Short mmCIF file of N, CA, C and O in Angstrom, two decimals:
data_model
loop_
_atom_site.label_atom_id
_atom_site.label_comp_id
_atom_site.label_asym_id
_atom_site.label_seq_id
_atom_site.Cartn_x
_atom_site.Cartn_y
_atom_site.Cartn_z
N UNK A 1 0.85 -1.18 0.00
CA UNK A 1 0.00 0.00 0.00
C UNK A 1 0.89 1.23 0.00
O UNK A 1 2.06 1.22 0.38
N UNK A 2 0.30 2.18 -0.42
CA UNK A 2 1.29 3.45 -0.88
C UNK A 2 0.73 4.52 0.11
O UNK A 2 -0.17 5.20 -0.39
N UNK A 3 1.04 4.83 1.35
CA UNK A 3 0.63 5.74 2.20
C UNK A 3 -0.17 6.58 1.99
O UNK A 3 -1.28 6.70 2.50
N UNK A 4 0.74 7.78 0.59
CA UNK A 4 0.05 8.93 0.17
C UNK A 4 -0.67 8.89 -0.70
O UNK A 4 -1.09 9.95 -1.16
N UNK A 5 -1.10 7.58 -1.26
CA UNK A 5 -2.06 7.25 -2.28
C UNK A 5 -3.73 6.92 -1.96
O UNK A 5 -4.81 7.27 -2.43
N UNK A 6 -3.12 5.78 -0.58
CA UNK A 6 -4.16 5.57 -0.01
C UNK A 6 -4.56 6.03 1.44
O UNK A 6 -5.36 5.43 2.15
N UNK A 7 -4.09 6.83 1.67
CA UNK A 7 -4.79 7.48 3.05
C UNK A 7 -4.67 8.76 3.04
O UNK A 7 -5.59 9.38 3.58
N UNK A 8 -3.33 9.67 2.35
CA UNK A 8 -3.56 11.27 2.91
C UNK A 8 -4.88 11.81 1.77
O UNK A 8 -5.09 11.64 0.57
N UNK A 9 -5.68 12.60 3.04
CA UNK A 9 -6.84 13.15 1.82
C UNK A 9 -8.25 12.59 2.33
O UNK A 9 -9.31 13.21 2.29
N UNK A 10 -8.02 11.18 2.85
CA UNK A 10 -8.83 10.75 3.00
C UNK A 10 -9.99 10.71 4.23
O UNK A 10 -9.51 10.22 5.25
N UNK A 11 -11.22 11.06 4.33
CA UNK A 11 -12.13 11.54 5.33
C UNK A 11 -12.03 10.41 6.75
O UNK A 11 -11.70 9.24 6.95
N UNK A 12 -12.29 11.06 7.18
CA UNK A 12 -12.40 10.30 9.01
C UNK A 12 -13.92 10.56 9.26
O UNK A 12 -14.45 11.67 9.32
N UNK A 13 -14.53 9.34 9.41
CA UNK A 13 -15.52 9.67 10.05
C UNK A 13 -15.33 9.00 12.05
O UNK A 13 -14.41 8.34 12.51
N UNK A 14 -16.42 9.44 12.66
CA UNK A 14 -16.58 8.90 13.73
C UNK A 14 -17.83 7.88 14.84
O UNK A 14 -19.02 8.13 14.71
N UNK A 15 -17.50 7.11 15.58
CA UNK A 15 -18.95 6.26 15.71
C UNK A 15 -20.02 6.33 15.02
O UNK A 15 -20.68 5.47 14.43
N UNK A 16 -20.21 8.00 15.20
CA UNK A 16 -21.53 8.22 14.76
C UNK A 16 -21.55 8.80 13.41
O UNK A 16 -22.30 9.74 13.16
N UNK A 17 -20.85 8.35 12.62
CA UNK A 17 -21.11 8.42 11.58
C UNK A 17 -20.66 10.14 10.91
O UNK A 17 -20.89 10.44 9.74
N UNK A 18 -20.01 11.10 11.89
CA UNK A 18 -19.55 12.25 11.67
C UNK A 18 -18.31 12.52 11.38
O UNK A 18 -17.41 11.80 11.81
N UNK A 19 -18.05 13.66 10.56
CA UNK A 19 -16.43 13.94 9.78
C UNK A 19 -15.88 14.34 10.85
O UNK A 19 -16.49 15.12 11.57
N UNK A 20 -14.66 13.92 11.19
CA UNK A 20 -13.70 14.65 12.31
C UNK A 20 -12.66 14.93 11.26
O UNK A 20 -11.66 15.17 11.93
N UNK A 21 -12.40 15.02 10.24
CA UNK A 21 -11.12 14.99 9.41
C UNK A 21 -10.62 14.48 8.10
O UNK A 21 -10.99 13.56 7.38
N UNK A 22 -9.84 15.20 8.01
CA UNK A 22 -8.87 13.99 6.94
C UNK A 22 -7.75 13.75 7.12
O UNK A 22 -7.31 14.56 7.93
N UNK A 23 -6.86 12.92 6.75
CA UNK A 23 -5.40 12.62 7.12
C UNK A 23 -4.56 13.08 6.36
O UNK A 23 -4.26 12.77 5.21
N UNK A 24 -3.95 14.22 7.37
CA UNK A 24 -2.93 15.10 6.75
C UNK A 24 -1.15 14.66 6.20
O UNK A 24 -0.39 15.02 5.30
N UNK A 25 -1.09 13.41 7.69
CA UNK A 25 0.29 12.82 7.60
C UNK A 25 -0.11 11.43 8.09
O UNK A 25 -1.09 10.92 7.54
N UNK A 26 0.42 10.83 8.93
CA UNK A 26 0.65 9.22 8.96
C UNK A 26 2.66 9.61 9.95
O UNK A 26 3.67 10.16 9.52
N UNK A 27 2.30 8.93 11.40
CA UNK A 27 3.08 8.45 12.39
C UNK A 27 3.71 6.90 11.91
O UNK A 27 2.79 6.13 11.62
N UNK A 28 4.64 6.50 11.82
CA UNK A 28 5.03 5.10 11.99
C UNK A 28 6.01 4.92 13.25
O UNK A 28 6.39 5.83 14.00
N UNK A 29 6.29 3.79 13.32
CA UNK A 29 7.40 3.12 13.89
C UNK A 29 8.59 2.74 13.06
O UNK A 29 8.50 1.94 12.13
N UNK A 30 9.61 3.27 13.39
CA UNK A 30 10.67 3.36 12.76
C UNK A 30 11.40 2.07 12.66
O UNK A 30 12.42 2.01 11.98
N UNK A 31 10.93 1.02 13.31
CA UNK A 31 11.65 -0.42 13.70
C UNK A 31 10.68 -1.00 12.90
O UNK A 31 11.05 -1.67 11.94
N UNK A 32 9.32 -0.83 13.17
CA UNK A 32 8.61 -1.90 12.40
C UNK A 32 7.92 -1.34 11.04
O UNK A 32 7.63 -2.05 10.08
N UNK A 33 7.80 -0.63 11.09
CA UNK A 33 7.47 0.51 9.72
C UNK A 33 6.07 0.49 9.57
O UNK A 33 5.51 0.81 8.52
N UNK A 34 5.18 -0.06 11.11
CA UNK A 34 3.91 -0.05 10.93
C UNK A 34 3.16 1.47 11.53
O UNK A 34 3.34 2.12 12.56
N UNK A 35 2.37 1.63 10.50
CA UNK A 35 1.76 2.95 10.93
C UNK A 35 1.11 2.71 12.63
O UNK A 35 0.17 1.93 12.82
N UNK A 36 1.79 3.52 13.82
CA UNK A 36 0.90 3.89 15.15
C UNK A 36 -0.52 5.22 15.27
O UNK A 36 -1.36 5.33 16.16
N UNK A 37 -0.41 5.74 14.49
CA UNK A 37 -0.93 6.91 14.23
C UNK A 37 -1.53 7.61 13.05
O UNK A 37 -0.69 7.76 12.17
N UNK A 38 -2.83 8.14 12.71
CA UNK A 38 -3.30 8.69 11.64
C UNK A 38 -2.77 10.57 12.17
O UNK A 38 -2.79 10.98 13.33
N UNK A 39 -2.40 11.27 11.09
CA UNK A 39 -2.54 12.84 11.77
C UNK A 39 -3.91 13.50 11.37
O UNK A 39 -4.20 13.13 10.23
N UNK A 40 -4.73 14.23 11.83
CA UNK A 40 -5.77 14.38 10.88
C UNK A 40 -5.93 15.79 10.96
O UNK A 40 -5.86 16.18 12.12
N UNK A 41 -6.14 16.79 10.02
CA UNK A 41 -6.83 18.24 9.95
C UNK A 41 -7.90 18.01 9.83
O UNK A 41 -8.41 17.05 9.26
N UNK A 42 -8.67 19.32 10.64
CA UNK A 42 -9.92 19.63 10.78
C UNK A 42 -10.49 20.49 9.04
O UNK A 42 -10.09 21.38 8.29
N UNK A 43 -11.53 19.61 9.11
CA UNK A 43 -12.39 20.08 7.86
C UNK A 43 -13.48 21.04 8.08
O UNK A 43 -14.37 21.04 8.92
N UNK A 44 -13.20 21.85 7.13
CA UNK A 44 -14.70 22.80 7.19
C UNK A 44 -14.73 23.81 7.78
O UNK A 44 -13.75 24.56 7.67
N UNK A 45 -15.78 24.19 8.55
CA UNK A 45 -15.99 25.81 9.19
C UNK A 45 -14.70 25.52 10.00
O UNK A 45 -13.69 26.13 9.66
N UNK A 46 -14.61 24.46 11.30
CA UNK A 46 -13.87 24.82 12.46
C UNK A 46 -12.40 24.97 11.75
O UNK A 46 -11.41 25.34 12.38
N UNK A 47 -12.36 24.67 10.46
CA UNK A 47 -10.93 24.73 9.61
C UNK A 47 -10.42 26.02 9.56
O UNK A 47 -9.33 26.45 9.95
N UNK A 48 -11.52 26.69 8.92
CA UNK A 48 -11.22 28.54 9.08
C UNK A 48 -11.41 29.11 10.19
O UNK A 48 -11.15 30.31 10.21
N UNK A 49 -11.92 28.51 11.43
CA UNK A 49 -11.96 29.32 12.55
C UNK A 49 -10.32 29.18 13.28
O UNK A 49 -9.50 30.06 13.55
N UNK A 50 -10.27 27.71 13.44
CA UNK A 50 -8.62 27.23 14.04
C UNK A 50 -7.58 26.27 13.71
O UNK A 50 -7.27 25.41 14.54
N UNK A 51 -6.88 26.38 12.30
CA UNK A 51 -6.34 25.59 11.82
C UNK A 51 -5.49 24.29 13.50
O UNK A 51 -4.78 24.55 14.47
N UNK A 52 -5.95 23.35 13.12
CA UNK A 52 -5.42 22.23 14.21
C UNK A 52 -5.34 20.75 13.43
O UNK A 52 -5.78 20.52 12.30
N UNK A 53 -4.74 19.92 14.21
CA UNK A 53 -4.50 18.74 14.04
C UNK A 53 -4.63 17.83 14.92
O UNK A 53 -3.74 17.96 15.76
N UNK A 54 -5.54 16.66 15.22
CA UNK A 54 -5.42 15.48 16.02
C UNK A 54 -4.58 14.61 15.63
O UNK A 54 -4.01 14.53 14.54
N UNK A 55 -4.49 13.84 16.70
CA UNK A 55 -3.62 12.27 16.28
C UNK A 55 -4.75 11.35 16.97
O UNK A 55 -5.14 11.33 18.14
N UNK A 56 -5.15 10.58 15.85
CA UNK A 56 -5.75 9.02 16.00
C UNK A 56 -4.59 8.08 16.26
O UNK A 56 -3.51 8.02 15.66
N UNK A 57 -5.00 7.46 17.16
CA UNK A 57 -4.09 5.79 17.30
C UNK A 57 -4.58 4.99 16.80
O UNK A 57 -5.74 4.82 17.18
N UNK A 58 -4.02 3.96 15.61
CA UNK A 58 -4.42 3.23 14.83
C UNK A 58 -5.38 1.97 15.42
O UNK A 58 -6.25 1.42 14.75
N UNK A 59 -5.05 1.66 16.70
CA UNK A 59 -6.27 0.91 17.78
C UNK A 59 -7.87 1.28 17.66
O UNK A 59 -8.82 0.52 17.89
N UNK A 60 -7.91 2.50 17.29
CA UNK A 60 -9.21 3.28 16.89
C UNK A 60 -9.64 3.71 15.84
O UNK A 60 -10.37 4.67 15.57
N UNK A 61 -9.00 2.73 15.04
CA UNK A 61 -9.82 2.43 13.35
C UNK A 61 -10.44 1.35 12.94
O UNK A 61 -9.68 0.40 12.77
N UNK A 62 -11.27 1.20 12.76
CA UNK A 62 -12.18 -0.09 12.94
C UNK A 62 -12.00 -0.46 11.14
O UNK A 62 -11.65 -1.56 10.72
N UNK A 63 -12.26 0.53 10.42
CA UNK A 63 -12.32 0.56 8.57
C UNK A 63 -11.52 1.20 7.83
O UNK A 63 -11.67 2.42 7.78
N UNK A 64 -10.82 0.80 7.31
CA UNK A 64 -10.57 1.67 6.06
C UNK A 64 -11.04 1.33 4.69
O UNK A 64 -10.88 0.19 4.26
N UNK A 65 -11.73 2.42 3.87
CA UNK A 65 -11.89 1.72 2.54
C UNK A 65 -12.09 3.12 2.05
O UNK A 65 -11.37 3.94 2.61
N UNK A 66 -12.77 3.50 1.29
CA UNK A 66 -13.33 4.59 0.68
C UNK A 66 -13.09 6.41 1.68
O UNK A 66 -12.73 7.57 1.46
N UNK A 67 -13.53 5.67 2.63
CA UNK A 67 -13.54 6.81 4.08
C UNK A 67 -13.11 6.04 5.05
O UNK A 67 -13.39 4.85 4.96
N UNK A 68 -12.19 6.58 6.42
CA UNK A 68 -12.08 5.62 7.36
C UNK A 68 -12.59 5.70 8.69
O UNK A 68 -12.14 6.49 9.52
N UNK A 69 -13.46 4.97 8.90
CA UNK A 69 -14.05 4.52 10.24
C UNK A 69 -13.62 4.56 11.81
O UNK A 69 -12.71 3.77 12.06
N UNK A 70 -13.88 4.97 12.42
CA UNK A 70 -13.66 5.35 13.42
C UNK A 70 -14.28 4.29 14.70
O UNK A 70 -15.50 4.24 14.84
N UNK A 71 -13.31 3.37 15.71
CA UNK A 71 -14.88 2.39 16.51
C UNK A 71 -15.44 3.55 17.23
O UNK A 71 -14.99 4.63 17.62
N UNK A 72 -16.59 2.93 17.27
CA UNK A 72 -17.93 3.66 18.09
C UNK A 72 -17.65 2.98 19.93
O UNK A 72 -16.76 2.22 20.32
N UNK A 73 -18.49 3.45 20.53
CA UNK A 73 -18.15 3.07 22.05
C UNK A 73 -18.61 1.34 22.05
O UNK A 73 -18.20 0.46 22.81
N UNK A 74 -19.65 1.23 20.85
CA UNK A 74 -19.53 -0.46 21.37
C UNK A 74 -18.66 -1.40 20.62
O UNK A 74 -18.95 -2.56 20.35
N UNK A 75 -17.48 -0.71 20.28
CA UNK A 75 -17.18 -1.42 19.98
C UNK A 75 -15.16 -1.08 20.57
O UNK A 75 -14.14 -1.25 19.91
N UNK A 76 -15.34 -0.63 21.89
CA UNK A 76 -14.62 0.13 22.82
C UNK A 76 -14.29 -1.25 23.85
O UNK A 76 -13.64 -1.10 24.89
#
């Protein structure tokens, strides 16, 4: 898989089915070269109010395909 092919750009949703983002960069591990971390910018209004960035831990991706999924609390 090609990092910047298939993930930067790509939408974050959350449990409920809401945009928290897209993935700006991608964290790895330098020993194992497995991604620990999504980086994500904020989309939309709160984008022009306060440019910011979260970090997802890859433990809290349930999907990736088209958009990537976020687990919901039941599945916590």
């Amino acid at each position: 898989m090609r990092i910047k092919d298939e993930l930067f750009g790509k939408e974050v949703l959350d449990g409920d089915i809401q945009i928290v983002g897209k993935v700006s960069d991608v964290v790895f591990d330098k020993d194992s070269f497995e991604i620990t971390d999504l980086v994500l910018k904020k989309t939309g209004f709160s984008e022009q109010i306060k440019a910011s960035e979260n970090m997802v831990p890859m433990e809290l991706v349930k999907v990736i395909g088209d958009k990537i999924l976020l687990k919901g609390e039941d599945d916590l």
